[in-house]
Tab-separated table of C-alpha atoms and ligand atoms in Angstrom:
chain	number	residue	atom	x	y	z
A	126	MET	CA	257.620	61.580	116.783
A	127	ALA	CA	254.728	63.364	118.432
A	128	SER	CA	252.665	61.074	120.629
A	129	SER	CA	249.488	62.289	118.954
A	130	GLN	CA	250.678	61.112	115.558
A	131	ILE	CA	248.172	58.866	113.842
A	132	LYS	CA	249.429	55.377	113.112
A	133	ALA	CA	248.258	52.619	110.806
A	134	LEU	CA	245.604	50.370	112.326
A	135	ARG	CA	246.763	47.324	114.263
A	136	GLY	CA	247.430	44.390	111.957
A	137	MET	CA	247.510	46.562	108.825
A	138	LYS	CA	250.826	47.079	107.119
A	139	ASP	CA	252.296	49.513	104.653
A	140	VAL	CA	254.177	48.055	101.723
A	141	LEU	CA	257.117	50.413	101.419
A	142	PRO	CA	258.986	51.133	98.176
A	143	SER	CA	261.807	48.908	99.421
A	144	GLU	CA	259.382	45.964	99.547
A	145	SER	CA	257.034	46.629	96.660
A	146	HIS	CA	259.314	45.111	94.050
A	147	ARG	CA	259.091	41.834	95.938
A	148	TRP	CA	255.324	41.979	95.635
A	149	HIS	CA	255.700	42.661	91.930
A	150	TYR	CA	257.974	39.659	91.603
A	151	LEU	CA	255.493	37.315	93.274
A	152	GLU	CA	252.536	38.774	91.411
A	153	SER	CA	254.240	38.575	88.036
A	154	LYS	CA	255.177	34.902	88.543
A	155	VAL	CA	251.594	34.141	89.493
A	156	ARG	CA	250.210	36.091	86.527
A	157	GLU	CA	252.517	34.270	84.130
A	158	THR	CA	251.407	30.929	85.508
A	159	LEU	CA	247.710	31.800	85.453
A	160	ASN	CA	248.062	33.031	81.915
A	161	ALA	CA	249.637	29.759	80.843
A	162	TYR	CA	246.453	28.021	82.059
A	163	SER	CA	244.200	30.598	80.356
A	164	PHE	CA	242.657	32.135	83.436
A	165	ASP	CA	240.975	35.549	83.212
A	166	GLU	CA	241.006	38.167	85.930
A	167	ILE	CA	237.891	39.373	87.713
A	168	ARG	CA	237.779	42.354	90.089
A	169	THR	CA	234.995	42.660	92.588
A	170	PRO	CA	234.328	45.328	95.232
A	171	ILE	CA	236.096	45.153	98.562
A	172	MET	CA	232.815	45.699	100.396
A	173	GLU	CA	229.722	43.585	100.050
A	174	SER	CA	226.434	43.189	101.826
A	175	THR	CA	226.995	41.340	105.119
A	176	HIS	CA	224.381	38.736	104.129
A	177	LEU	CA	226.587	37.587	101.286
A	178	PHE	CA	229.298	36.351	103.630
A	179	ALA	CA	226.983	35.048	106.337
A	180	ARG	CA	225.153	32.999	103.724
A	181	SER	CA	228.140	31.655	101.823
A	182	ILE	CA	230.847	31.170	104.440
A	183	GLY	CA	228.438	29.857	107.087
A	184	GLU	CA	227.082	31.371	110.287
A	185	VAL	CA	229.095	29.174	112.639
A	186	THR	CA	232.560	29.632	111.179
A	187	ASP	CA	235.443	31.518	112.767
A	188	ILE	CA	235.238	34.132	110.036
A	189	VAL	CA	231.564	34.973	110.408
A	190	GLU	CA	231.420	34.552	114.181
A	191	LYS	CA	234.393	36.640	115.151
A	192	GLU	CA	236.563	37.897	112.307
A	193	MET	CA	234.478	40.130	110.060
A	194	TYR	CA	234.764	43.892	109.802
A	195	THR	CA	231.085	44.700	109.748
A	196	PHE	CA	229.506	48.111	110.090
A	197	SER	CA	226.417	50.081	109.149
A	198	ASP	CA	226.720	52.542	106.316
A	199	ARG	CA	224.987	55.911	106.365
A	200	ASN	CA	221.815	54.288	105.198
A	201	ASP	CA	221.925	51.713	107.997
A	202	GLU	CA	222.745	48.849	105.695
A	203	SER	CA	225.046	46.219	107.082
A	204	ILE	CA	228.267	46.193	105.092
A	205	THR	CA	231.287	43.906	105.457
A	206	LEU	CA	234.844	44.296	104.244
A	207	ARG	CA	235.446	41.074	102.362
A	208	PRO	CA	237.194	38.440	104.506
A	209	GLU	CA	237.778	36.213	101.473
A	210	GLY	CA	237.250	36.316	97.734
A	211	THR	CA	234.996	33.443	96.743
A	212	ALA	CA	231.690	34.895	97.949
A	213	GLY	CA	232.118	38.089	95.929
A	214	VAL	CA	233.203	36.216	92.820
A	215	VAL	CA	230.204	33.885	93.034
A	216	ARG	CA	227.923	36.892	93.419
A	217	ALA	CA	229.519	38.656	90.451
A	218	VAL	CA	229.356	35.576	88.242
A	219	GLU	CA	225.659	35.151	89.013
A	220	GLU	CA	224.759	38.815	88.829
A	221	ASN	CA	226.429	39.173	85.443
A	222	GLY	CA	225.251	35.860	84.065
A	223	LEU	CA	228.759	34.624	83.333
A	224	THR	CA	227.619	30.998	83.547
A	225	ALA	CA	224.011	31.620	82.518
A	226	ASN	CA	224.277	29.442	79.412
A	227	GLY	CA	226.237	26.732	81.111
A	228	GLN	CA	229.585	28.250	80.130
A	229	GLN	CA	232.674	27.253	82.027
A	230	GLN	CA	234.639	30.079	83.613
A	231	LYS	CA	238.246	30.094	84.773
A	232	LEU	CA	238.680	33.214	86.854
A	233	TRP	CA	241.321	34.659	89.151
A	234	TYR	CA	241.408	37.643	91.469
A	235	THR	CA	243.775	39.397	93.785
A	236	GLY	CA	243.439	42.046	96.444
A	237	PRO	CA	243.187	42.827	100.124
A	238	MET	CA	241.061	40.784	102.528
A	239	PHE	CA	240.087	41.806	106.045
A	240	ARG	CA	239.785	39.677	109.152
A	241	TYR	CA	239.728	40.804	112.747
A	242	GLU	CA	242.318	38.367	114.099
A	243	ARG	CA	245.144	38.603	116.596
A	244	PRO	CA	248.021	39.934	114.521
A	245	GLN	CA	251.235	37.905	114.482
A	246	LYS	CA	253.854	36.865	111.979
A	247	GLY	CA	251.992	35.750	108.859
A	248	ARG	CA	248.638	36.833	110.274
A	249	TYR	CA	247.309	40.324	109.698
A	250	ARG	CA	243.997	42.143	109.733
A	251	GLN	CA	244.431	43.370	106.207
A	252	PHE	CA	246.188	40.745	104.123
A	253	HIS	CA	246.254	39.881	100.445
A	254	GLN	CA	245.223	36.841	98.535
A	255	ILE	CA	245.496	35.634	94.993
A	256	GLY	CA	242.687	33.240	94.265
A	257	VAL	CA	241.221	31.202	91.474
A	258	GLU	CA	237.705	29.908	90.839
A	259	VAL	CA	236.671	27.469	88.134
A	260	PHE	CA	232.935	27.285	87.432
A	261	GLY	CA	230.986	24.687	85.528
A	262	VAL	CA	233.256	21.656	85.731
A	263	GLN	CA	232.107	18.687	87.747
A	264	THR	CA	234.949	16.338	86.940
A	265	ALA	CA	238.204	15.843	88.825
A	266	ASP	CA	240.310	17.124	85.927
A	267	ALA	CA	239.505	20.661	87.111
A	268	ASP	CA	240.689	19.888	90.657
A	269	ALA	CA	243.809	18.249	89.240
A	270	GLU	CA	244.616	21.117	86.906
A	271	LEU	CA	244.542	23.587	89.798
A	272	LEU	CA	246.942	21.493	91.846
A	273	ILE	CA	249.248	20.859	88.904
A	274	MET	CA	249.250	24.579	88.180
A	275	LEU	CA	250.123	25.365	91.804
A	276	ALA	CA	252.953	22.817	91.736
A	277	ARG	CA	254.259	24.556	88.628
A	278	LEU	CA	254.026	27.921	90.355
A	279	TRP	CA	255.939	26.702	93.413
A	280	SER	CA	258.680	25.439	91.111
A	281	ALA	CA	258.808	28.751	89.289
A	282	LEU	CA	259.315	30.431	92.666
A	283	GLY	CA	261.860	27.854	93.864
A	284	LEU	CA	259.462	26.659	96.576
A	285	GLN	CA	258.982	23.086	95.326
A	286	ASN	CA	260.802	21.593	98.317
A	287	ALA	CA	259.410	24.052	100.843
A	288	VAL	CA	255.695	23.264	100.545
A	289	THR	CA	253.774	20.015	100.675
A	290	LEU	CA	250.303	19.258	99.444
A	291	GLN	CA	247.671	17.748	101.712
A	292	ILE	CA	244.398	16.588	100.237
A	293	ASN	CA	241.185	15.049	101.505
A	294	SER	CA	237.639	14.496	100.362
A	295	ILE	CA	234.756	15.605	102.552
A	296	GLY	CA	232.103	14.126	100.255
A	297	THR	CA	228.636	15.434	99.602
A	298	LEU	CA	226.548	17.279	102.152
A	299	GLU	CA	224.633	14.072	102.951
A	300	ALA	CA	227.795	12.035	103.412
A	301	ARG	CA	229.221	14.770	105.575
A	302	ASN	CA	226.103	14.881	107.724
A	303	ALA	CA	226.240	11.139	108.284
A	304	TYR	CA	229.898	11.440	109.202
A	305	LYS	CA	229.220	14.392	111.476
A	306	ALA	CA	226.635	12.378	113.398
A	307	ALA	CA	229.092	9.504	113.880
A	308	LEU	CA	231.851	11.885	114.903
A	309	VAL	CA	229.649	13.662	117.434
A	310	THR	CA	228.553	10.358	118.980
A	311	TYR	CA	232.177	9.300	119.321
A	312	LEU	CA	233.392	12.624	120.694
A	313	GLU	CA	230.520	12.879	123.178
A	314	SER	CA	231.855	9.750	124.812
A	315	HIS	CA	235.229	11.526	125.243
A	316	LEU	CA	233.855	14.908	126.190
A	317	GLU	CA	236.090	15.449	129.224
A	318	SER	CA	239.272	14.944	127.135
A	319	LEU	CA	238.367	17.650	124.611
A	320	ASP	CA	239.644	21.205	124.841
A	321	GLU	CA	237.122	23.877	125.672
A	322	ASP	CA	236.810	25.207	122.121
A	323	SER	CA	236.178	21.745	120.778
A	324	GLN	CA	233.520	21.082	123.420
A	325	LYS	CA	231.678	24.142	122.172
A	326	ARG	CA	232.130	23.166	118.555
A	327	LEU	CA	230.588	19.774	119.218
A	328	GLN	CA	227.229	21.525	119.103
A	329	THR	CA	227.949	24.112	116.435
A	330	ASN	CA	230.585	22.934	113.945
A	331	PRO	CA	231.905	19.501	114.941
A	332	LEU	CA	234.033	19.029	111.800
A	333	ARG	CA	236.215	21.925	112.879
A	334	ILE	CA	237.278	19.852	115.879
A	335	LEU	CA	239.353	17.792	113.442
A	336	ASP	CA	241.860	20.590	113.025
A	337	SER	CA	242.013	21.507	116.700
A	338	LYS	CA	245.515	22.471	117.788
A	339	SER	CA	245.090	20.843	121.234
A	340	SER	CA	247.196	17.706	121.668
A	341	GLU	CA	244.612	16.121	124.041
A	342	THR	CA	241.946	16.575	121.400
A	343	GLN	CA	244.236	15.248	118.710
A	344	ALA	CA	244.875	12.168	120.857
A	345	VAL	CA	241.124	11.540	121.077
A	346	LEU	CA	240.839	11.931	117.314
A	347	VAL	CA	243.260	9.107	116.577
A	348	ASP	CA	240.484	6.543	117.064
A	349	ALA	CA	237.634	8.713	115.823
A	350	PRO	CA	235.576	7.627	112.805
A	351	LYS	CA	237.166	8.705	109.500
A	352	MET	CA	235.437	10.718	106.793
A	353	ASN	CA	236.732	8.325	104.174
A	354	ASP	CA	234.515	5.526	105.535
A	355	TYR	CA	231.446	7.691	105.069
A	356	LEU	CA	232.113	8.968	101.564
A	357	ASP	CA	229.416	8.399	98.974
A	358	GLN	CA	230.418	6.339	95.938
A	359	GLU	CA	230.652	9.289	93.579
A	360	SER	CA	232.828	11.340	95.895
A	361	LYS	CA	235.019	8.320	96.436
A	362	ALA	CA	235.429	7.842	92.694
A	363	HIS	CA	236.076	11.573	92.242
A	364	PHE	CA	238.822	11.449	94.853
A	365	GLU	CA	240.400	8.331	93.349
A	366	THR	CA	240.442	9.933	89.902
A	367	LEU	CA	242.026	13.083	91.293
A	368	LYS	CA	244.762	11.050	92.962
A	369	GLN	CA	245.426	9.175	89.713
A	370	TYR	CA	245.770	12.443	87.790
A	371	LEU	CA	248.170	13.800	90.389
A	372	ASP	CA	250.227	10.605	90.371
A	373	LYS	CA	250.435	10.711	86.609
A	374	ALA	CA	251.483	14.362	86.659
A	375	GLY	CA	254.120	13.672	89.287
A	376	VAL	CA	252.533	15.986	91.867
A	377	ALA	CA	253.268	14.573	95.317
A	378	TYR	CA	250.541	14.731	97.972
A	379	GLU	CA	249.624	13.385	101.345
A	380	VAL	CA	246.085	12.330	102.169
A	381	ASN	CA	245.177	13.988	105.458
A	382	PRO	CA	241.906	12.497	106.726
A	383	LEU	CA	241.610	15.288	109.306
A	384	LEU	CA	241.724	18.096	106.753
A	385	VAL	CA	238.333	19.830	106.595
A	386	ARG	CA	238.971	23.577	106.056
A	387	GLY	CA	237.144	26.309	107.863
A	388	LEU	CA	234.346	27.316	105.557
A	389	ASP	CA	230.995	25.601	105.230
A	390	TYR	CA	230.796	25.715	101.485
A	391	TYR	CA	233.317	23.036	100.607
A	392	SER	CA	232.356	19.613	99.274
A	393	ARG	CA	234.430	16.688	98.008
A	394	THR	CA	238.019	17.824	97.377
A	395	VAL	CA	239.747	19.991	99.972
A	396	PHE	CA	243.445	20.774	99.977
A	397	GLU	CA	246.131	22.846	101.616
A	398	TRP	CA	249.748	23.583	100.748
A	399	VAL	CA	251.697	23.813	103.964
A	400	THR	CA	255.218	24.670	105.001
A	401	ASP	CA	257.053	24.018	108.258
A	402	GLN	CA	259.059	27.230	107.867
A	403	LEU	CA	256.496	29.737	109.152
A	404	GLY	CA	255.530	28.375	112.561
A	405	ALA	CA	251.818	28.268	113.275
A	406	GLN	CA	250.998	30.199	110.088
A	407	GLY	CA	252.081	27.292	107.908
A	408	THR	CA	249.271	27.198	105.351
A	409	VAL	CA	250.237	29.230	102.313
A	410	CYS	CA	247.393	28.153	100.061
A	411	GLY	CA	244.066	26.451	100.634
A	412	GLY	CA	241.088	25.507	98.570
A	413	GLY	CA	238.701	22.918	97.368
A	414	ARG	CA	235.496	22.117	95.598
A	415	TYR	CA	232.246	23.895	96.407
A	416	ASP	CA	229.653	22.314	94.168
A	417	GLY	CA	226.697	23.462	96.270
A	418	LEU	CA	227.564	27.108	96.829
A	419	VAL	CA	226.257	28.721	93.649
A	420	GLU	CA	222.852	27.125	94.102
A	421	GLN	CA	222.868	27.966	97.801
A	422	MET	CA	223.448	31.597	96.782
A	423	GLY	CA	220.367	31.520	94.576
A	424	GLY	CA	221.950	30.561	91.253
A	425	LYS	CA	221.550	27.571	88.961
A	426	PRO	CA	223.369	24.498	90.282
A	427	THR	CA	226.958	25.026	89.106
A	428	PRO	CA	229.897	22.935	90.233
A	429	ALA	CA	232.977	24.916	91.199
A	430	VAL	CA	236.467	24.511	92.552
A	431	GLY	CA	239.029	27.072	93.661
A	432	PHE	CA	241.790	28.130	95.997
A	433	ALA	CA	243.321	31.181	97.622
A	434	MET	CA	246.939	31.773	98.525
A	435	GLY	CA	248.187	34.229	101.118
A	436	ASN	CA	250.616	36.711	99.570
A	437	GLU	CA	252.199	37.812	102.848
A	438	ARG	CA	252.935	34.237	103.874
A	439	LEU	CA	254.437	33.438	100.482
A	440	LEU	CA	256.587	36.558	100.662
A	441	LEU	CA	257.733	35.607	104.163
A	442	LEU	CA	258.589	32.151	102.910
A	443	LEU	CA	260.532	33.474	99.926
A	444	GLU	CA	262.382	35.802	102.253
A	445	THR	CA	263.122	33.094	104.826
A	446	LEU	CA	264.560	30.875	102.103
A	447	ASN	CA	266.382	33.713	100.415
A	448	LEU	CA	264.636	33.073	97.130
A	449	PHE	CA	264.143	36.572	95.821
A	450	PRO	CA	266.109	37.293	92.676
A	451	GLU	CA	268.617	40.130	92.677
A	452	GLU	CA	266.919	43.344	93.644
A	453	ILE	CA	265.571	45.118	90.632
A	454	ASP	CA	267.688	48.164	89.896
A	455	THR	CA	265.616	51.273	90.368
A	456	THR	CA	268.395	53.823	90.164
A	457	PRO	CA	267.753	56.403	87.460
A	458	ASP	CA	269.651	56.172	84.184
A	459	VAL	CA	269.788	59.909	83.761
A	460	PHE	CA	269.740	62.775	86.249
A	461	ILE	CA	268.856	66.197	84.893
A	462	ALA	CA	270.171	69.263	86.715
A	463	LEU	CA	268.803	72.713	85.905
A	464	MET	CA	270.608	75.992	86.519
A	465	GLY	CA	268.829	79.282	86.509
A	466	GLU	CA	265.213	80.282	86.212
A	467	SER	CA	264.778	80.088	82.458
A	468	ALA	CA	266.335	76.633	82.443
A	469	GLN	CA	263.616	75.448	84.839
A	470	ALA	CA	260.818	75.749	82.310
A	471	GLU	CA	262.904	74.418	79.451
A	472	GLY	CA	264.155	71.576	81.645
A	473	ILE	CA	260.667	70.118	81.806
A	474	GLN	CA	260.609	70.050	77.990
A	475	LEU	CA	264.055	68.498	77.873
A	476	ALA	CA	263.072	65.739	80.290
A	477	GLU	CA	260.010	64.945	78.177
A	478	GLU	CA	262.132	64.813	75.041
A	479	VAL	CA	264.472	62.314	76.647
A	480	ARG	CA	261.613	60.207	78.031
A	481	ARG	CA	260.111	60.017	74.550
A	482	GLY	CA	263.436	58.594	73.415
A	483	ASN	CA	262.842	55.316	75.234
A	484	ALA	CA	259.988	54.500	77.604
A	485	ASP	CA	262.246	52.124	79.578
A	486	TRP	CA	264.779	54.744	80.600
A	487	ARG	CA	264.436	56.068	84.128
A	488	ILE	CA	264.823	59.821	84.001
A	489	HIS	CA	265.083	61.813	87.210
A	490	MET	CA	264.745	65.524	86.652
A	491	HIS	CA	265.787	67.507	89.689
A	492	LEU	CA	262.801	69.169	91.350
A	493	GLY	CA	262.788	72.022	93.794
A	494	GLY	CA	265.609	74.271	92.547
A	495	GLY	CA	268.713	74.865	94.650
A	496	SER	CA	272.364	75.569	94.057
A	497	PHE	CA	274.583	73.870	91.482
A	498	LYS	CA	276.517	72.236	94.283
A	499	SER	CA	273.479	70.751	95.967
A	500	GLN	CA	272.141	69.443	92.647
A	501	MET	CA	275.497	67.799	91.921
A	502	LYS	CA	275.394	66.122	95.324
A	503	LYS	CA	271.905	64.805	94.645
A	504	ALA	CA	272.913	63.598	91.191
A	505	ASP	CA	275.777	61.659	92.699
A	506	LYS	CA	273.614	60.202	95.448
A	507	SER	CA	270.922	59.149	92.976
A	508	GLY	CA	273.232	56.516	91.527
A	509	ALA	CA	272.539	57.716	87.978
A	510	SER	CA	275.389	57.098	85.568
A	511	LEU	CA	274.646	60.059	83.332
A	512	LEU	CA	274.034	63.669	84.203
A	513	LEU	CA	272.511	66.246	81.881
A	514	ILE	CA	273.022	69.890	82.744
A	515	LEU	CA	270.909	72.635	81.302
A	516	GLY	CA	271.983	76.133	82.287
A	517	GLU	CA	271.507	79.654	80.891
A	518	ASN	CA	274.443	79.255	78.455
A	519	GLU	CA	273.305	75.908	77.094
A	520	LEU	CA	269.841	77.358	76.709
A	521	LEU	CA	271.113	80.188	74.543
A	522	GLU	CA	273.217	77.852	72.416
A	523	GLY	CA	270.645	75.051	72.090
A	524	LYS	CA	273.009	72.657	73.825
A	525	VAL	CA	273.032	70.268	76.768
A	526	VAL	CA	276.055	69.230	78.804
A	527	LEU	CA	276.426	65.484	79.301
A	528	LYS	CA	278.587	64.343	82.186
A	529	TYR	CA	279.646	60.812	83.067
A	530	LEU	CA	279.082	60.343	86.777
A	531	ARG	CA	280.631	56.898	87.147
A	532	GLU	CA	283.323	56.935	84.488
A	533	ASP	CA	286.422	58.984	84.044
A	534	LYS	CA	285.531	60.494	80.687
A	535	PRO	CA	285.430	64.116	79.622
A	536	GLN	CA	282.056	65.817	79.577
A	537	LEU	CA	280.430	66.621	76.247
A	538	SER	CA	278.478	69.577	74.993
A	539	LEU	CA	275.793	68.136	72.711
A	540	ASP	CA	273.276	69.733	70.386
A	541	ARG	CA	269.734	69.227	71.722
A	542	SER	CA	268.846	67.637	68.388
A	543	GLU	CA	271.458	64.886	68.720
A	544	LEU	CA	270.994	64.235	72.438
A	545	VAL	CA	268.496	61.369	72.354
A	546	GLN	CA	270.409	59.551	69.657
A	547	HIS	CA	273.552	59.885	71.700
A	548	LEU	CA	271.806	58.527	74.798
A	549	HIS	CA	270.730	55.465	72.841
A	550	SER	CA	274.369	54.578	72.414
A	551	LEU	CA	275.113	55.121	76.105
A	552	ILE	CA	272.174	53.545	77.969
A	553	VAL	CA	271.969	49.789	77.551
B	816	ATP	P1	244.455	29.940	109.046
B	816	ATP	O1	244.071	28.566	109.440
B	816	ATP	O2	245.935	30.177	109.033
B	816	ATP	O3	243.710	30.996	109.825
B	816	ATP	P2	242.477	30.061	106.998
B	816	ATP	O4	242.025	28.665	106.848
B	816	ATP	O5	241.663	30.988	107.812
B	816	ATP	O6	243.997	30.098	107.525
B	816	ATP	P3	241.822	30.661	104.273
B	816	ATP	O7	240.523	31.264	104.595
B	816	ATP	O8	241.851	29.326	103.673
B	816	ATP	O9	242.747	30.684	105.577
B	816	ATP	O10	242.662	31.667	103.363
B	816	ATP	C1	243.605	31.216	102.383
B	816	ATP	C2	244.998	31.682	102.717
B	816	ATP	O11	245.029	33.068	103.044
B	816	ATP	C3	245.613	31.020	103.932
B	816	ATP	O12	246.135	29.781	103.594
B	816	ATP	C4	246.686	32.002	104.322
B	816	ATP	O13	247.834	31.812	103.510
B	816	ATP	C5	246.054	33.316	103.986
B	816	ATP	N1	245.497	33.955	105.195
B	816	ATP	C6	244.344	33.685	105.822
B	816	ATP	N2	244.154	34.503	106.873
B	816	ATP	C7	245.239	35.335	106.897
B	816	ATP	C8	245.635	36.422	107.741
B	816	ATP	N3	244.876	36.863	108.744
B	816	ATP	N4	246.819	37.046	107.462
B	816	ATP	C9	247.606	36.637	106.436
B	816	ATP	N5	247.268	35.621	105.618
B	816	ATP	C10	246.098	34.980	105.833
B	817	MG	MG1	241.810	31.769	109.771
């Protein structure tokens, strides 16, 4: 490999043909599940105005402070590659008036997200999420339905014992502010025991200290004031109702009073599905309620709740636990070999004829010419069970030779007109 060869950017991965069927598997399970809950897909651009993310995610979050891919376009406008999906969906819903008459919307999206992070297992700079946003429902049934749906999805994937659900309520903005003040007062009296990051966050985003990875900081947090004691009555009732719905549905959860999530826009319910199988990158899905965001973005007050799951982490988990079904067979059913120049042109017609016979058959017509011997070798290597040969003689006689590549049966010389019918009896 020449040293000047251009490589993919750090933290950005190719999905090779040998892996893409695994992506299809995950995506199709998710689609099936979303469909069963009557979600509709929305697709938004990968790039948005930088303001959109700064305003929605929050200025003092990890994402906005240090993870965004932001650049000026040729017109000197500040553009950002989306680091997450909610901001764009909220913008699209508002811009297109999807909730203008108070309609509810149940939307999902999928696609690449971009964050400038230190790449490691389960953490990339381009990664993919599948996410869901429900607009226009204030009540806890919406939160519950999302979690019940996710539990159903994990079961469909065989992951029901590999992930656990953590939930918390972070109340309204006012409740959170009161809690923040109490937390800051407490932590200020333990300043010297906090890790450096947390000391900084005390001024900027104190709630984030709750999910600090430092064990000293965690030790200080044991006796810290708890969000639950600061919840407003309505948030408390909302959380209780959610827990009742989950209990009734048999969805197990753990209340984690330290769970806050990284983005500013959450309110009331927050949740994460975590696994202990992926090291530090243990969160496979996270979400929550964001009742204030739409209004904050300039829309009519619209309650909302959603989540996003990380495809790469789920794929890693499925792989670790050996949960992929048998590899999908992508060997061709039929290999077509062409001998001689006039057969080349007619071969293309023949291949089309066969493909019209059944859209599910995989037909590999040999491309690029070459000797009979080399085409036979390729046919064998392709794994195809049937070989069609079209040469000068067959061409003149309107025939095609059919050879069994994996069975000890004599070859046949078939009329072109009866070929497709014959294949129907051979390809199951
Ligand atoms: P983490 O704490 O691991 O950085 P996060 O809180 O930043 O996660 P979210 O913004 O909630 O993550 O994104 C939802 C999901 O997307 C995560 O739970 C994770 O599965 C996935 N995810 C987030 N960042 C990355 C990344 N850089 N590479 C791969 N997956 C990611
Ligand atoms: Mg992160």
